[in-house]
mmCIF file of C-alpha atoms and ligand atoms in Angstrom:
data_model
loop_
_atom_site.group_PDB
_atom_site.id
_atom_site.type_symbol
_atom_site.label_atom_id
_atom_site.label_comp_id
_atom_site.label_asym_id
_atom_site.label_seq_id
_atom_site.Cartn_x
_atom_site.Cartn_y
_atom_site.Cartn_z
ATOM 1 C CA UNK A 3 16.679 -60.365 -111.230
ATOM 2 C CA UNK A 4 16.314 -56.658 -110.764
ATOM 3 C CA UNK A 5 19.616 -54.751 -109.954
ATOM 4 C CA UNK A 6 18.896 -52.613 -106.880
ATOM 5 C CA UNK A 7 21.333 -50.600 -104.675
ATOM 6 C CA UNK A 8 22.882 -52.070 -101.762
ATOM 7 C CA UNK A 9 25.489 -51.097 -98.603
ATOM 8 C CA UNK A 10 28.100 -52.335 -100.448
ATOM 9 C CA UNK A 11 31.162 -53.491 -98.638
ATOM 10 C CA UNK A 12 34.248 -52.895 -99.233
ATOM 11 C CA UNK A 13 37.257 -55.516 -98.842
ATOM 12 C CA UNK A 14 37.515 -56.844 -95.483
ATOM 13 C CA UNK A 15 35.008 -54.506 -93.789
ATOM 14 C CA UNK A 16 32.248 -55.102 -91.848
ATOM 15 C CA UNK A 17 28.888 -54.645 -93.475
ATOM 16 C CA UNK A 18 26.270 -52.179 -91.982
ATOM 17 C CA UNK A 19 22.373 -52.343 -92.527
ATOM 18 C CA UNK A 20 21.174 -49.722 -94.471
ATOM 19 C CA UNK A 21 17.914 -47.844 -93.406
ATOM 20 C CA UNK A 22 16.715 -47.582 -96.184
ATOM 21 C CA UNK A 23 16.958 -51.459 -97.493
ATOM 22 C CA UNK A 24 14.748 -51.952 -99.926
ATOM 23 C CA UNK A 25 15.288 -55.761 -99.420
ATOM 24 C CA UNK A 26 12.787 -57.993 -97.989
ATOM 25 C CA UNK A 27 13.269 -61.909 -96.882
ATOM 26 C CA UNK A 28 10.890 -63.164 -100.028
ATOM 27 C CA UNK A 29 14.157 -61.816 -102.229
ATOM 28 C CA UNK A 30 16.153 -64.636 -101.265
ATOM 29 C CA UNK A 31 13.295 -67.146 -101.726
ATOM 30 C CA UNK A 32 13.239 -69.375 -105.043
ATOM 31 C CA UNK A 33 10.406 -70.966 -106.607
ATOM 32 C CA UNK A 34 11.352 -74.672 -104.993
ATOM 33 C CA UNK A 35 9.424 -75.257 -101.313
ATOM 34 C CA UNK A 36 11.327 -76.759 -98.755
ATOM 35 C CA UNK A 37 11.066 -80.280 -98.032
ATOM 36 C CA UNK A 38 12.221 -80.381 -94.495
ATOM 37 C CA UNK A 39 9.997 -81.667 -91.763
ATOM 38 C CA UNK A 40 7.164 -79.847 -90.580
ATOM 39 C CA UNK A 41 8.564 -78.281 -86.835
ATOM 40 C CA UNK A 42 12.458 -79.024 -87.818
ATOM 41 C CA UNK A 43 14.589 -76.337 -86.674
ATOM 42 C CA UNK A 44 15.905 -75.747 -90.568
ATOM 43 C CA UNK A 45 12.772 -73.853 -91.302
ATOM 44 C CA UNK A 46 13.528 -70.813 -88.423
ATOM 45 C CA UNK A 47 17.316 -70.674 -89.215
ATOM 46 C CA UNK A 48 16.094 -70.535 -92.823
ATOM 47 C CA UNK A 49 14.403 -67.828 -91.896
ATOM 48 C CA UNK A 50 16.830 -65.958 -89.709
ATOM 49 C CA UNK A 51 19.221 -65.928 -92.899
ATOM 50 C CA UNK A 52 17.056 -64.787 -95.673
ATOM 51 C CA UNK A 53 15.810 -61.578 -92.319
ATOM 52 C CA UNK A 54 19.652 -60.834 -92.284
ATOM 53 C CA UNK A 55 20.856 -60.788 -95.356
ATOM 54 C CA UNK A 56 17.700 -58.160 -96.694
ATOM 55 C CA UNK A 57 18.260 -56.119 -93.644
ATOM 56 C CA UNK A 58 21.814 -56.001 -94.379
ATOM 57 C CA UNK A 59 20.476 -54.487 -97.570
ATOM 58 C CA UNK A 60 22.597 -57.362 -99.696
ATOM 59 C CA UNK A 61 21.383 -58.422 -103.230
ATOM 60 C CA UNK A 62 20.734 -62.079 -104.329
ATOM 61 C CA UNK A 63 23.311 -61.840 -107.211
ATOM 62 C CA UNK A 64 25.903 -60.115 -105.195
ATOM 63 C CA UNK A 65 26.478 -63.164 -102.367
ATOM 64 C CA UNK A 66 27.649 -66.602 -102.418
ATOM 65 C CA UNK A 67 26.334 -69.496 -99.993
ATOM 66 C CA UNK A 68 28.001 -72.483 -99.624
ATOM 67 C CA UNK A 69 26.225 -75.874 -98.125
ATOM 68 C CA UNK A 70 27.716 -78.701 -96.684
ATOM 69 C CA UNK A 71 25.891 -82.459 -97.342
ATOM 70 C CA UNK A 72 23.073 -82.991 -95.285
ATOM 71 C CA UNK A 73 19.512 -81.792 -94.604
ATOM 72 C CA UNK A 74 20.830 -77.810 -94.218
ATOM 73 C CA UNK A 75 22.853 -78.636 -97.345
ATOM 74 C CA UNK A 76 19.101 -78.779 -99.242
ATOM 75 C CA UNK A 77 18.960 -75.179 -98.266
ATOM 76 C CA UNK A 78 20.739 -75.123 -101.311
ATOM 77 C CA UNK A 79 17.603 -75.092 -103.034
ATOM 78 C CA UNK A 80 15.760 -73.079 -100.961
ATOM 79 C CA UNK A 81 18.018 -69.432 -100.873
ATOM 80 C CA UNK A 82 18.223 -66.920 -103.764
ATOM 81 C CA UNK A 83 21.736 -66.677 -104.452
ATOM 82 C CA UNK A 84 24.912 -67.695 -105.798
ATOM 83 C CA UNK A 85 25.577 -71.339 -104.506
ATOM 84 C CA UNK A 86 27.422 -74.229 -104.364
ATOM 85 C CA UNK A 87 26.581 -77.132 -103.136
ATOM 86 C CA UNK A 88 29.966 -79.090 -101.968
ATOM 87 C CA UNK A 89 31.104 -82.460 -100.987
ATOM 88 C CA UNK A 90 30.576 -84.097 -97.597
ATOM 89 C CA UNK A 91 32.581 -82.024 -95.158
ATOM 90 C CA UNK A 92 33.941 -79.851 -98.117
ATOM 91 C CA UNK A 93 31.828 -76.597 -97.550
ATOM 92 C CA UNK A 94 34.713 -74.669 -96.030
ATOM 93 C CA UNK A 95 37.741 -75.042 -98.554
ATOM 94 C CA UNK A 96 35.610 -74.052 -101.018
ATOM 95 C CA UNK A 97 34.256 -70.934 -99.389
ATOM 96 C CA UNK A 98 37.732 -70.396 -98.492
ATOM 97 C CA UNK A 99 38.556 -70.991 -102.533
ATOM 98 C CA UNK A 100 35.538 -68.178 -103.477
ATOM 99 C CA UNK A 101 36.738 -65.658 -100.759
ATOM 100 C CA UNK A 102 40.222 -65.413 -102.341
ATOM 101 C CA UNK A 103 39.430 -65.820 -105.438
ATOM 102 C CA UNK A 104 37.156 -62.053 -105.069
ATOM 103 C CA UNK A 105 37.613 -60.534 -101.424
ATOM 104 C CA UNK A 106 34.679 -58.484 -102.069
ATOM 105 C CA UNK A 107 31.848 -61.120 -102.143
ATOM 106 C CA UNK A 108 30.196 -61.618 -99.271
ATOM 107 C CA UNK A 109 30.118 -66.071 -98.409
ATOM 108 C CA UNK A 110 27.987 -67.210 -96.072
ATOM 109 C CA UNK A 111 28.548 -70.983 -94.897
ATOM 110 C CA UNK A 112 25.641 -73.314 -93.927
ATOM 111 C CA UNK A 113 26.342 -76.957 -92.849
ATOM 112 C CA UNK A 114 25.433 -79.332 -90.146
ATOM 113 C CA UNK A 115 26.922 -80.861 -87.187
ATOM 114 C CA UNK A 116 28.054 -84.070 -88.943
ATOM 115 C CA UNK A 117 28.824 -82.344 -91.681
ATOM 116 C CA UNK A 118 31.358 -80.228 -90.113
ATOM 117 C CA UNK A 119 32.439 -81.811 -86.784
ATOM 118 C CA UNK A 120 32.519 -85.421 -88.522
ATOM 119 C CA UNK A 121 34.351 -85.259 -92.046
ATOM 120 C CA UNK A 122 35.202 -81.708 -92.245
ATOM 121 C CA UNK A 123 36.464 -81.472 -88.944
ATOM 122 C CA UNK A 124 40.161 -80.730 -90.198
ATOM 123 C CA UNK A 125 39.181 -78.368 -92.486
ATOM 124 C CA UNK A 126 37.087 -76.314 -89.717
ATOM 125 C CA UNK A 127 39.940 -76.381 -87.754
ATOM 126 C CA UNK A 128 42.324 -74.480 -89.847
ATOM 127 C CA UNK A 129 40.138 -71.880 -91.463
ATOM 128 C CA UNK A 130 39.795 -70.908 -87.833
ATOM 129 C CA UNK A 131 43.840 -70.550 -87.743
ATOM 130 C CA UNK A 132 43.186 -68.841 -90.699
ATOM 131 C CA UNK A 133 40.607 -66.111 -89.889
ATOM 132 C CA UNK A 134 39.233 -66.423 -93.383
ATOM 133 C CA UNK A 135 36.447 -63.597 -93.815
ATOM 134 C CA UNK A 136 33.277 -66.169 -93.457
ATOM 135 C CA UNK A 137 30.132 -66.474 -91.544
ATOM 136 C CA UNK A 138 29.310 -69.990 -90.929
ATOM 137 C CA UNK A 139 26.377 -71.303 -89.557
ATOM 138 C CA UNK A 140 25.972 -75.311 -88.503
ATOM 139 C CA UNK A 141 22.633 -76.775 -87.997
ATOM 140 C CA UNK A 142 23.461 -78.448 -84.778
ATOM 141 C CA UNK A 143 21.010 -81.013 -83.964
ATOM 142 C CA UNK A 144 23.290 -83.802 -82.165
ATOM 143 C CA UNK A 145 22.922 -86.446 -84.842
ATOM 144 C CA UNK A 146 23.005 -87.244 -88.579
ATOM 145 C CA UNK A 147 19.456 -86.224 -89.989
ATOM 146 C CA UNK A 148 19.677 -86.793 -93.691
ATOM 147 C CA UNK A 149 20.570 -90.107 -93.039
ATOM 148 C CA UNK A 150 17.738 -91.115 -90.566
ATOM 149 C CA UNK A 151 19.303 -90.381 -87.246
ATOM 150 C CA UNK A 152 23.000 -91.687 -86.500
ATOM 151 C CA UNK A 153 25.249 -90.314 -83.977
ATOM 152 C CA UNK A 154 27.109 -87.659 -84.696
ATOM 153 C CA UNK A 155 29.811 -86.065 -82.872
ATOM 154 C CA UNK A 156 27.871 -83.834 -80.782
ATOM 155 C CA UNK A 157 25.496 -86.757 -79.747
ATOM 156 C CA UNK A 158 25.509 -86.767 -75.913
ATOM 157 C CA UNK A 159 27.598 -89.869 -73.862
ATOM 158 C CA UNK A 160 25.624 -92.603 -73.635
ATOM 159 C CA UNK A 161 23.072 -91.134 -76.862
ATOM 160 C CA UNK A 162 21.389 -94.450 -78.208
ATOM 161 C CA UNK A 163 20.764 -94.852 -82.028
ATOM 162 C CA UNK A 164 21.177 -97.175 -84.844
ATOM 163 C CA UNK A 165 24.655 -96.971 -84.424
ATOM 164 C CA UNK A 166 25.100 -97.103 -81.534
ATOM 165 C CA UNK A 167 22.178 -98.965 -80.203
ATOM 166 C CA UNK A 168 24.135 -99.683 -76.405
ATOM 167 C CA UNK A 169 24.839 -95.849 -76.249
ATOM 168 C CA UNK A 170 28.083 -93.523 -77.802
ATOM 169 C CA UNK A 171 30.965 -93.902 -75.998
ATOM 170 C CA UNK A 172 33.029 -91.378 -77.397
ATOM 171 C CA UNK A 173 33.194 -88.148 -75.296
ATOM 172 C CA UNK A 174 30.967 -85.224 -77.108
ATOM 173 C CA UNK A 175 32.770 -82.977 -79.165
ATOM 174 C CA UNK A 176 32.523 -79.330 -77.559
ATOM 175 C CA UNK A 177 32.141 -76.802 -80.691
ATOM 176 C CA UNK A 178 32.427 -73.641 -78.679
ATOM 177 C CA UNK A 179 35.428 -74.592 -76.730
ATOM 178 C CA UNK A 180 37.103 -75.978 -79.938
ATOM 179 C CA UNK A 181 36.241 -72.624 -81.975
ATOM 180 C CA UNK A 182 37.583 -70.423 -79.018
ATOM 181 C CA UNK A 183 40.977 -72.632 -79.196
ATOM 182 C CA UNK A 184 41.251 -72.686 -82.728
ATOM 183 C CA UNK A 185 41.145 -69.092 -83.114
ATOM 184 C CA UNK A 186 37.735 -67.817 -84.321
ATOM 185 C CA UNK A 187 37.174 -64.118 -83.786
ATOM 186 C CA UNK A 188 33.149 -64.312 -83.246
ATOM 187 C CA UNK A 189 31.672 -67.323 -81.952
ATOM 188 C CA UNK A 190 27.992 -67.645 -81.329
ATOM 189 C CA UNK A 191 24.969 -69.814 -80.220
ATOM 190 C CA UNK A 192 21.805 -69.738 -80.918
ATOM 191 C CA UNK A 193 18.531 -71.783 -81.202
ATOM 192 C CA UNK A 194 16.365 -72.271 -83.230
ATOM 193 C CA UNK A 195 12.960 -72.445 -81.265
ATOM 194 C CA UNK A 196 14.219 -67.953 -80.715
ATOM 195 C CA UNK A 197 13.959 -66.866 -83.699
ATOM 196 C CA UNK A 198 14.214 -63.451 -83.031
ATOM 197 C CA UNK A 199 17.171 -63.690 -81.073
ATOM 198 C CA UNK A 200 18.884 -66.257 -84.171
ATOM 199 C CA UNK A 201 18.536 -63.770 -86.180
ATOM 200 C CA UNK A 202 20.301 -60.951 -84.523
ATOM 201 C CA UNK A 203 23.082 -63.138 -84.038
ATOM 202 C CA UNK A 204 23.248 -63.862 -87.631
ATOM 203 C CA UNK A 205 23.161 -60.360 -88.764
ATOM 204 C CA UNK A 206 25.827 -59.493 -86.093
ATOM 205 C CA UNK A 207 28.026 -62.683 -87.449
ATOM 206 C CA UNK A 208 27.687 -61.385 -90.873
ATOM 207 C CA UNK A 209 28.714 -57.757 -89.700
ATOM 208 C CA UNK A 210 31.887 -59.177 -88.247
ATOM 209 C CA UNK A 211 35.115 -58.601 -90.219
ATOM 210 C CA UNK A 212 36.736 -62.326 -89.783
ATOM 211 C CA UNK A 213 35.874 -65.852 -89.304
ATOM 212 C CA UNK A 214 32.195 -65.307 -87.716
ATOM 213 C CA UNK A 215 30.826 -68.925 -86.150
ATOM 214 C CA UNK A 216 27.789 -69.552 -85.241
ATOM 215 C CA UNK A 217 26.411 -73.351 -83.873
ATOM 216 C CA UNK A 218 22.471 -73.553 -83.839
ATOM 217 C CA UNK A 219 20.527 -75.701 -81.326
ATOM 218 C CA UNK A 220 18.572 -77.593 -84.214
ATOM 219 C CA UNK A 221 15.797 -79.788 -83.321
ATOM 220 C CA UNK A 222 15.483 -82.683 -85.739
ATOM 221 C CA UNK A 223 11.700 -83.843 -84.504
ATOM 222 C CA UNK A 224 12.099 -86.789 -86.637
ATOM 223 C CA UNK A 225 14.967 -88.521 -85.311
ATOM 224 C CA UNK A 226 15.816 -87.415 -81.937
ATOM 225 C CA UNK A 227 13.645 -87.322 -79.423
ATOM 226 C CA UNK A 228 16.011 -86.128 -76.616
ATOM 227 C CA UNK A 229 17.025 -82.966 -77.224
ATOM 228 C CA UNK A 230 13.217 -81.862 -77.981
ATOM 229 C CA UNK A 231 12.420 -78.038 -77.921
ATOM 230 C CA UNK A 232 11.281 -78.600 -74.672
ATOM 231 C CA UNK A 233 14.494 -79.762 -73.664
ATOM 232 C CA UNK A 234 16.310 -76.816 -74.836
ATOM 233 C CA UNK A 235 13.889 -74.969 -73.079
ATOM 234 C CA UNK A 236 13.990 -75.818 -69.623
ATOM 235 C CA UNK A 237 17.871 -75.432 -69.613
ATOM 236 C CA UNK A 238 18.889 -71.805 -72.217
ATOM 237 C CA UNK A 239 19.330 -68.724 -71.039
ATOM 238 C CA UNK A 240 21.021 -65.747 -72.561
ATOM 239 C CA UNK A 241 24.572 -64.660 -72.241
ATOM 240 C CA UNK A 242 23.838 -60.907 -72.494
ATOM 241 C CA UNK A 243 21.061 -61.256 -69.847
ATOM 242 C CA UNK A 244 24.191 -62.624 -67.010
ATOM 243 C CA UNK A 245 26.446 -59.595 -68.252
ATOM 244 C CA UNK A 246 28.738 -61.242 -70.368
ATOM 245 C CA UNK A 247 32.095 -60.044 -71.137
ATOM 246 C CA UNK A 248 32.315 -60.692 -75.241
ATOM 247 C CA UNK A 249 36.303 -59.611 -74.784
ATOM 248 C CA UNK A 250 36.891 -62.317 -71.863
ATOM 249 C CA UNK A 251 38.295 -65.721 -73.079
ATOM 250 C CA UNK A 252 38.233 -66.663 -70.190
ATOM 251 C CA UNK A 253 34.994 -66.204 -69.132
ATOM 252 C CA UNK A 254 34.047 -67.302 -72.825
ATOM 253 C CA UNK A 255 35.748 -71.069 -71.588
ATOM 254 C CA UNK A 256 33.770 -71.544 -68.251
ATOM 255 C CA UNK A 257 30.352 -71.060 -70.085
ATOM 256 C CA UNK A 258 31.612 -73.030 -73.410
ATOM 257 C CA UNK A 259 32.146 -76.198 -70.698
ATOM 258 C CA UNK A 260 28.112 -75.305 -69.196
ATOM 259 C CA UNK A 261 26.125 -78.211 -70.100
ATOM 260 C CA UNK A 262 24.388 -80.166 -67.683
ATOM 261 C CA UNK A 263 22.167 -78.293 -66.339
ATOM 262 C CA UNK A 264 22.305 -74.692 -68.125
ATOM 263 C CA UNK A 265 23.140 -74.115 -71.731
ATOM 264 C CA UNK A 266 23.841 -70.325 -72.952
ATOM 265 C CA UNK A 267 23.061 -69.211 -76.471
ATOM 266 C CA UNK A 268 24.338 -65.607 -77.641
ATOM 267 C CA UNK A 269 27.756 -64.476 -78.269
ATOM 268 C CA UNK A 270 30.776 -66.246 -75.987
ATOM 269 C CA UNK A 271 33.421 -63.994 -77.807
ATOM 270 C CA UNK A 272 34.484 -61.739 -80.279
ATOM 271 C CA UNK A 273 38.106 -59.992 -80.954
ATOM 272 C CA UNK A 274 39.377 -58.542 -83.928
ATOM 273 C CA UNK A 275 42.202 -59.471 -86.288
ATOM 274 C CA UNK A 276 43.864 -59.325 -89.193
ATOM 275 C CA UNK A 277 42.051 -61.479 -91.628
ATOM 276 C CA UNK A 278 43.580 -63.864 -94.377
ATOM 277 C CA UNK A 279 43.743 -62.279 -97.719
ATOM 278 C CA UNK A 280 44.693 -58.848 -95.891
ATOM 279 C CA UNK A 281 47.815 -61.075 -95.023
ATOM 280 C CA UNK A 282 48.649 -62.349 -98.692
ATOM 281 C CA UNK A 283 47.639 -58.759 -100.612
ATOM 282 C CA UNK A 284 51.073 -58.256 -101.285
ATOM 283 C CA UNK A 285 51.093 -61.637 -103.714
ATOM 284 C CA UNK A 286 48.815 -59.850 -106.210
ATOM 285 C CA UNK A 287 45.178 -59.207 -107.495
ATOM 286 C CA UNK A 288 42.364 -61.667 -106.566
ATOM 287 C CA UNK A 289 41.170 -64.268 -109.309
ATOM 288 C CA UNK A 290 38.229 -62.072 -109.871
ATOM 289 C CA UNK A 291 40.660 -58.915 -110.782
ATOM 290 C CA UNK A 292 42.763 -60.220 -113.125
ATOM 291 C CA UNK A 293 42.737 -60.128 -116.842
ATOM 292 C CA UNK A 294 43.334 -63.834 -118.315
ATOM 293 C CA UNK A 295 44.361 -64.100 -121.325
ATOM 294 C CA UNK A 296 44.420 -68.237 -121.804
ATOM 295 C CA UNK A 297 45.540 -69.907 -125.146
ATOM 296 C CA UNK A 298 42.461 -72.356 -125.092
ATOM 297 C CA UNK A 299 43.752 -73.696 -129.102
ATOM 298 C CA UNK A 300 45.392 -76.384 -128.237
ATOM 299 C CA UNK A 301 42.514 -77.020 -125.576
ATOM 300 C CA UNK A 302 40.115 -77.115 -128.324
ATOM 301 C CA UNK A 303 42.523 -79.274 -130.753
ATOM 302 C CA UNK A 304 42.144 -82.149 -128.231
ATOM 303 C CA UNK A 305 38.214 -81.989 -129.329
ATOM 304 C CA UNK A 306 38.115 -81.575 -133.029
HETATM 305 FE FE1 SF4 B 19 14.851 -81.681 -89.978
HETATM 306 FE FE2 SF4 B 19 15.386 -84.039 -88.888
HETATM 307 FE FE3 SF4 B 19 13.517 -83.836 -90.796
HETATM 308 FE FE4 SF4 B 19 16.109 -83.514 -91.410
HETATM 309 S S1 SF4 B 19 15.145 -85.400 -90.672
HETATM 310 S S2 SF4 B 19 14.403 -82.224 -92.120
HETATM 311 S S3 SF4 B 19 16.899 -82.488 -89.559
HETATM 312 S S4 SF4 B 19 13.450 -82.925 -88.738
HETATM 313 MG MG1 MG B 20 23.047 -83.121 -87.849
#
């Protein structure tokens, strides 16, 4: 891989594009095809990432992307960079892990709704608390795709599947409401049928300085055949085109709790505050900084 220049950033700040990128999406394509569905939504949010990350004028071996288990997880595959492919649920302690262990690197997160609303719910929760420096992106498509179509926790009331064949009964988890009272500092929607408008919201997630969240309106055409494109379709519409206030919580709750009948994708809320390893700087260097110097003899004895 060629070494190029990039904007670099430095710790904790926001990234800016560069004019001048010399990036294009292809440079964070491998050689390995994707296998999703023809018409999933994985394919445009796919897309939307490899847009942002050239325009942001990054380099393949100068990012790290961690995946969750599940059909986004195979994006794994699919993106030119550093990555690491984690346990069921287990995406976000180890991007937390990488982002202390060097502040500099830029980690992108990329799981799905089961994924991180089902067994890495806990985790989500407190590396919201935390503010970690992230950008996390879950493929939101209301059930368990890799697995051939379960409910998940953002399946609707009454959603019938094969595990739930009479309809859930659980009430639906609410991902923007729960990220605005956990304490992210940029919390987003988008969907994947607008590309255009995913991707600017991607590129501004990745330019915020904090935990950036964004859930994506995923259609899974394969396994359910409720919340089609066309379904998302007759009920989006854009925050920015009602005049949304990004600084109002308040106004960022009322259209978090919009669901019947409209559905907004865009930007509920952003703020701006300290992040987590600004807090702990005063422990030491990161990982990544300092010199070890490890005895690995006896480590070798136990071998010989
Ligand atoms: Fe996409 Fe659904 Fe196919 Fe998975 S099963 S690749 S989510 S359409
Ligand atoms: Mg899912």
């Amino acid at each position: 891989m060629a070494k190029q220049q990039r904007n670099k950033p430095t710790t904790g700040q926001p990234m800016k594009p560069t004019a001048a990128s010399k990036r294009t999406a292809e440079d964070f394509e491998t050689s390995i095809f994707p296998t999703w569905c023809p018409g999933c939504g994985d394919w445009s949010i796919w897309g939307a990432i490899k847009q942002s990350l050239a325009n942001l004028g990054l380099n393949p071996h100068e990012m790290c992307v961690v995946y969750g288990i599940g059909c986004s997880g195979n994006m794994c595959s699919f993106v030119n960079a550093y990555g690491f492919h984690a346990l069921h649920g287990r995406a976000l302690p180890a991007a937390v892990g990488i982002k202390l262990a060097n502040h500099d690197l830029p980690v992108l997160v990329v799981n799905g709704d089961g994924d991180n609303y089902g067994e890495g719910m806990g985790h989500w929760i407190h590396t919201m608390r935390g503010n970690h420096n992230l950008t996390h992106i879950v493929h939101d498509n209301l059930i368990y795709g890799l697995t051939t179509g379960q409910t998940s926790p953002t399946s609707e009331q009454g959603y019938k599947s094969k595990t739930t064949p009479k309809g859930v009964i659980e009430q639906q988890t609410n991902p923007i409401a729960l990220a605005l009272e956990s304490g992210a500092t940029f919390i987003g929607r988008g969907f994947a049928g607008d590309h255009q408008h995913l991707q600017q919201l991607v590129t501004a997630a990745m330019q915020h300085k904090g935990y950036a969240f964004i859930d994506v309106f995923q259609p899974c055409v394969t396994f359910n055949k409720v919340q089609t494109y066309d379904w998302y379709r007759e009920r989006l519409y854009k925050l920015e085109d009602r005049g949304h206030d990004t600084s109002d919580r308040t106004a960022a709750w009322q259209r978090a709790h919009e669901w019947e009948d409209e559905l907004p994708i865009g930007i509920f809320y952003q703020e701006q505050r300290a992040v987590f390893h600004e807090e702990i700087e005063h422990l030491g260097t990161p990982l990544v900084k300092t010199e070890l110097k490890p005895d690995i003899a006896p480590l070798l004895k136990e071998f010989v």
